Every structure is written in C-alpha cells, then in structure tokens.
Coordinates of C-alpha atoms in Angstrom, one line a residue:
M20 CA 100.1 26.8 97.1
G21 CA 98.0 30.0 96.6
K22 CA 95.6 30.6 93.6
L23 CA 98.1 33.1 92.4
S24 CA 101.4 31.1 92.9
G25 CA 103.8 31.9 90.0
R26 CA 102.0 35.0 89.1
T27 CA 103.4 38.3 88.9
A28 CA 101.5 41.9 89.4
L29 CA 101.9 45.6 89.3
V30 CA 99.8 47.3 91.8
T31 CA 100.0 51.2 91.1
G32 CA 99.6 53.6 94.3
S33 CA 100.4 50.4 96.7
S34 CA 102.1 52.2 99.2
R35 CA 99.0 52.6 101.6
G36 CA 95.1 52.3 101.5
I37 CA 93.4 50.1 98.9
G38 CA 96.5 49.7 97.0
R39 CA 98.5 48.3 99.8
A40 CA 95.6 45.9 100.9
T41 CA 95.4 44.7 97.4
A42 CA 99.3 44.1 97.2
V43 CA 99.2 42.3 100.4
S44 CA 96.3 40.1 99.5
L45 CA 97.6 39.0 96.0
A46 CA 100.8 38.3 97.5
R47 CA 99.1 36.1 99.9
E48 CA 97.8 34.0 97.3
G49 CA 101.4 33.5 96.1
A50 CA 101.8 36.4 93.4
L51 CA 105.1 38.4 93.4
V52 CA 103.9 42.0 93.6
A53 CA 105.6 45.1 92.3
V54 CA 104.6 47.6 95.1
H55 CA 104.5 51.1 93.2
Y56 CA 104.8 54.4 95.1
A57 CA 105.0 58.2 93.8
H58 CA 106.5 60.1 96.9
N59 CA 106.5 57.8 100.1
E60 CA 109.3 55.3 99.7
Q61 CA 109.3 54.4 103.7
A62 CA 105.2 53.5 103.0
A63 CA 106.0 51.3 100.2
Q64 CA 108.5 49.5 102.1
E65 CA 106.4 49.1 104.9
T66 CA 104.0 47.1 102.3
V67 CA 106.9 45.0 101.1
G68 CA 107.4 44.1 105.1
L69 CA 104.0 43.3 105.4
I70 CA 104.1 40.8 102.4
E71 CA 107.5 39.3 103.3
K72 CA 106.2 39.0 107.1
D73 CA 103.5 36.7 105.6
G74 CA 106.0 34.8 103.5
G75 CA 105.2 36.6 100.4
R76 CA 107.6 38.2 97.7
A77 CA 107.6 41.8 96.5
F78 CA 109.8 44.8 95.6
T79 CA 109.2 48.4 95.0
V80 CA 109.0 50.5 92.2
H81 CA 109.1 54.5 92.1
A82 CA 107.6 56.6 89.6
E83 CA 105.5 59.9 89.9
L84 CA 102.6 59.6 87.7
G85 CA 101.0 62.4 85.6
V86 CA 104.5 64.0 84.8
P87 CA 106.9 63.6 81.6
G88 CA 108.9 60.3 81.5
D89 CA 106.4 58.7 84.1
I90 CA 105.5 55.6 82.0
D91 CA 109.3 54.9 81.0
Q92 CA 110.3 55.4 84.7
L93 CA 107.7 52.9 86.0
F94 CA 108.4 50.1 83.4
H95 CA 112.2 50.5 83.8
G96 CA 111.9 49.9 87.5
L97 CA 109.1 47.2 86.9
E98 CA 111.2 45.2 84.4
A99 CA 114.3 45.4 86.2
G100 CA 112.5 44.1 89.5
L101 CA 110.9 41.1 87.5
K102 CA 114.1 40.1 85.8
Q103 CA 115.9 40.1 89.2
H104 CA 113.4 38.0 91.1
T105 CA 112.3 35.5 88.1
G106 CA 114.8 35.7 85.7
Q107 CA 112.3 37.0 82.9
I108 CA 110.1 40.0 82.0
A109 CA 106.6 39.0 82.4
L110 CA 103.4 40.4 83.9
D111 CA 100.3 38.5 84.8
I112 CA 98.0 41.1 86.6
L113 CA 98.2 44.6 86.3
V114 CA 95.9 46.9 88.8
N115 CA 95.6 50.6 88.0
N116 CA 95.0 51.9 91.6
A117 CA 96.9 55.0 92.0
G118 CA 94.8 58.4 91.8
E119 CA 94.4 61.7 93.1
T120 CA 91.4 63.5 94.4
L121 CA 90.3 67.2 95.0
A122 CA 90.0 68.3 98.7
T123 CA 86.5 67.7 100.0
G124 CA 84.4 70.8 99.5
T125 CA 85.8 72.3 96.6
P126 CA 83.1 73.8 94.3
P127 CA 83.2 73.1 90.7
E128 CA 83.4 77.2 90.2
E129 CA 87.0 77.1 92.1
I130 CA 88.5 74.3 90.0
S131 CA 91.6 75.6 88.2
V132 CA 92.9 74.5 85.0
E133 CA 95.8 73.2 86.6
Q134 CA 93.9 70.8 89.0
Y135 CA 91.8 69.6 86.2
D136 CA 94.7 68.6 84.2
R137 CA 96.7 67.0 86.9
L138 CA 93.6 65.1 88.0
F139 CA 93.1 63.6 84.4
A140 CA 97.0 63.4 83.7
V141 CA 96.9 60.8 87.0
N142 CA 93.5 59.3 87.1
A143 CA 92.7 58.7 83.2
K144 CA 96.1 59.4 81.2
A145 CA 98.3 57.4 83.3
P146 CA 96.3 54.2 83.3
F147 CA 95.8 54.3 79.6
F148 CA 99.5 54.5 78.8
I149 CA 100.6 52.0 81.6
T150 CA 98.1 49.3 80.3
Q151 CA 99.3 50.2 76.6
R152 CA 102.8 49.8 77.7
A153 CA 102.1 46.6 79.8
L154 CA 100.5 44.9 76.6
G155 CA 103.8 43.6 75.7
L156 CA 104.4 42.4 79.1
L157 CA 101.1 40.8 79.7
T158 CA 100.9 36.9 79.6
D159 CA 98.0 35.5 77.5
G160 CA 95.2 34.9 80.0
G161 CA 96.2 37.7 82.0
R162 CA 94.5 40.2 84.1
V163 CA 93.9 44.1 84.2
I164 CA 91.7 45.5 87.0
N165 CA 91.0 49.3 87.2
I166 CA 89.9 51.0 90.6
S167 CA 87.3 53.4 89.9
S168 CA 85.0 55.0 92.4
G169 CA 81.1 55.2 93.5
L170 CA 81.2 58.7 92.8
T171 CA 80.6 57.9 89.0
R172 CA 77.2 56.8 90.3
V173 CA 76.1 59.6 92.4
A174 CA 76.3 63.3 92.2
N175 CA 78.8 65.2 94.5
P176 CA 79.6 68.5 92.9
S177 CA 82.8 69.1 94.7
Q178 CA 84.2 65.7 93.2
A179 CA 82.9 66.4 89.7
V180 CA 86.3 66.6 88.0
Y181 CA 87.3 63.2 90.0
A182 CA 84.3 61.3 88.9
M183 CA 85.0 62.5 85.2
T184 CA 88.2 60.9 85.4
K185 CA 87.0 57.6 86.7
G186 CA 84.3 57.7 84.2
A187 CA 87.0 57.9 81.4
L188 CA 88.7 54.9 83.6
E189 CA 85.7 52.8 83.1
Q190 CA 85.6 53.5 79.4
L191 CA 89.1 52.2 79.2
T192 CA 87.8 48.8 80.9
L193 CA 84.7 48.5 78.5
H194 CA 86.6 49.2 75.2
F195 CA 90.1 47.3 76.0
A196 CA 88.1 44.3 77.0
R197 CA 87.2 43.7 73.2
H198 CA 90.6 44.6 72.3
L199 CA 92.4 42.1 74.7
A200 CA 89.6 39.3 74.3
P201 CA 91.6 37.4 71.5
R202 CA 94.6 36.9 74.2
G203 CA 92.2 35.5 77.0
I204 CA 93.3 38.9 78.8
T205 CA 90.4 40.1 80.8
I206 CA 90.0 43.6 81.9
N207 CA 87.5 44.7 84.6
T208 CA 86.5 47.6 86.9
V209 CA 86.1 47.6 90.6
T210 CA 84.1 50.3 92.1
P211 CA 84.6 51.1 95.6
G212 CA 82.2 53.2 98.1
L213 CA 83.2 55.0 100.9
T214 CA 86.5 53.5 102.3
D215 CA 88.6 54.3 105.3
N216 CA 91.9 55.0 103.6
G217 CA 93.8 56.3 106.9
H218 CA 92.9 59.9 105.9
D219 CA 92.2 62.4 109.2
V220 CA 88.8 62.8 107.9
F221 CA 88.1 59.2 109.0
K222 CA 89.3 59.6 112.4
I223 CA 86.2 62.1 113.4
P224 CA 83.5 60.1 114.9
E225 CA 80.3 62.0 113.8
V226 CA 81.9 61.9 110.1
R227 CA 82.6 58.3 110.2
E228 CA 78.9 57.8 111.3
Q229 CA 77.4 59.7 108.8
M230 CA 79.6 58.1 106.2
A231 CA 78.5 54.6 107.5
R232 CA 75.1 55.3 107.0
Q233 CA 75.7 55.2 103.3
S234 CA 76.2 51.7 103.3
A235 CA 73.7 48.9 103.5
F236 CA 75.8 47.5 106.1
N237 CA 75.8 50.8 108.1
R238 CA 79.6 50.7 108.1
L239 CA 82.6 52.3 106.5
G240 CA 84.4 49.9 103.7
E241 CA 88.1 48.6 104.8
P242 CA 90.6 48.6 102.2
E243 CA 90.8 44.8 102.6
D244 CA 87.0 44.6 101.5
I245 CA 88.1 45.9 98.2
A246 CA 91.1 43.8 97.9
R247 CA 89.4 40.6 98.2
V248 CA 87.1 41.6 95.2
V249 CA 90.5 42.7 93.4
T250 CA 92.0 39.0 94.4
F251 CA 88.8 37.3 93.1
I252 CA 89.1 39.0 89.5
A253 CA 92.7 38.4 89.3
S254 CA 92.2 34.6 89.8
E255 CA 91.2 32.0 87.3
E256 CA 87.7 31.6 88.9
A257 CA 86.8 35.2 87.3
G258 CA 88.4 34.2 83.7
W259 CA 84.8 34.4 82.2
T260 CA 84.0 37.8 83.2
T261 CA 85.5 41.0 81.2
G262 CA 84.4 44.5 80.6
A263 CA 82.3 44.3 83.8
S264 CA 81.9 46.8 86.7
F265 CA 82.3 45.1 90.2
D266 CA 80.3 47.1 92.8
A267 CA 82.3 47.0 95.9
T268 CA 80.5 49.7 98.0
G269 CA 78.7 47.8 100.4
G270 CA 75.4 48.5 99.0
G271 CA 75.8 52.2 98.9
L272 CA 74.5 52.5 95.6
L273 CA 71.2 51.0 96.4
G274 CA 69.3 54.0 97.1

C-alpha cells in the first residue's frame, strides 16, 4: 500500500518533463492520476502507459489553457474521469504544473503584448481559476502544489515576464494558504532550478556543462528530482506545512 493509496490527483501539463515524472511518482504511491495535456495526446497516453506498466491507475484529460472555456473543458474531463474510475467526484491533490516560457535570449524590449498576455494567461490566470474551481472537489485535508521557478530568485532579463508569472503563482500559494487552512488543505510551492525536460538545448554538451555548474551538486536536475519533492508534499508527512516554498534547485540559489 502506497502512502497515497485511495487518493486522486490532477497534474496539469503532465504529458512530459516534470509533470510526467510527478504523475508517475504520485501513481506509484497509489494515487489515481488525471494526466492533463494541451496538445500532445500521444505523449499523455505514454504517461498513462508508464503508470499502468507500474501497476498504477491514470486517465487523460484534455484542455488547452489560456483560452476561453479552458477551465470548463478541463473540469468536465476531470469529473467524468473521476466518476468513471471511482464512482464519485472528489479530488485530493492538485498540482499546478502546466506553464509556458519564452524563447531563450528574447530581450525585454522585444516582448510583445500578445506574448505577455499569453504567459500570464497560462502561468498565472489558469492556475488561479483551476484552484478556485477545484475547491468544490477538494477533500478536507487535501493538497495543492504549485510549480514555480528559480527564476523568481535570480535575474535573467530574457525571462523577466516568465519570472513575473511565477511570482504571481507564489502569491497564490501564500494567500490561499490562509484561506484553505480551516479545511486542513495545504498549499505549497516547489521551486525547480535548471531541470532537463527533454528540450533540445539540454542535448548540447557544452550547454549542459555550463548549466550543471549552477547547481551545488554540479549536475542538471532531473524531472524525478522535482517529482520526489512534490510527492512528499502530497503525503501526510507534510501536513503541518503550508504557504511555504520548497527549494528544489539542487543548491542553485546558494550563490
């Protein structure tokens, strides 16, 4: 019996990277996981396949975030999947992981209004309204976990807008922690550092070496490193912590 046996979880953006590793980790501990994706259904099905291969349970949910009707579509699929697999509509764990970033090297002077609005729509607005909508499904004693970024702590001008959206997400954690505490629901932030998410840039040896030096352990983070932190926060062991930020940068912010 895993520490999350009998629990249900929604992980947004779980078709790849940190989201996929998190979905697999939660399922390994016994949770039924809703694997959300925006565009790549095949990748989401691969996540489900990995979970089922381990003996876990999962189903996919499709919704493009940051567009009209996104929250309705997401929860329609989530509620249908929960009803089908459990006979009821209840959520124990919400992981707001889905996000978008800008192309590396984009100076602030070149950010368009459209790019700005898109990042805030996906990275800040969507998590707020997903969390708001989830409150009617979340069980007392449930968990909300927001995936932020180490870029809220260090300066990188080309990612200023992205960092701003993650800063907004961290404020959601802080203020909702007080709001949700009477129900025993915790909400916390996980702050990853440079993590190999499969992007082509991580395949360039010299770039990998340069990025690795930013960690105290002299290596890049792996999605599983972050997933283990998320899984801990989702467990009973973390029930006395809320409104907190968990540094998962591998010492990347030590200076």
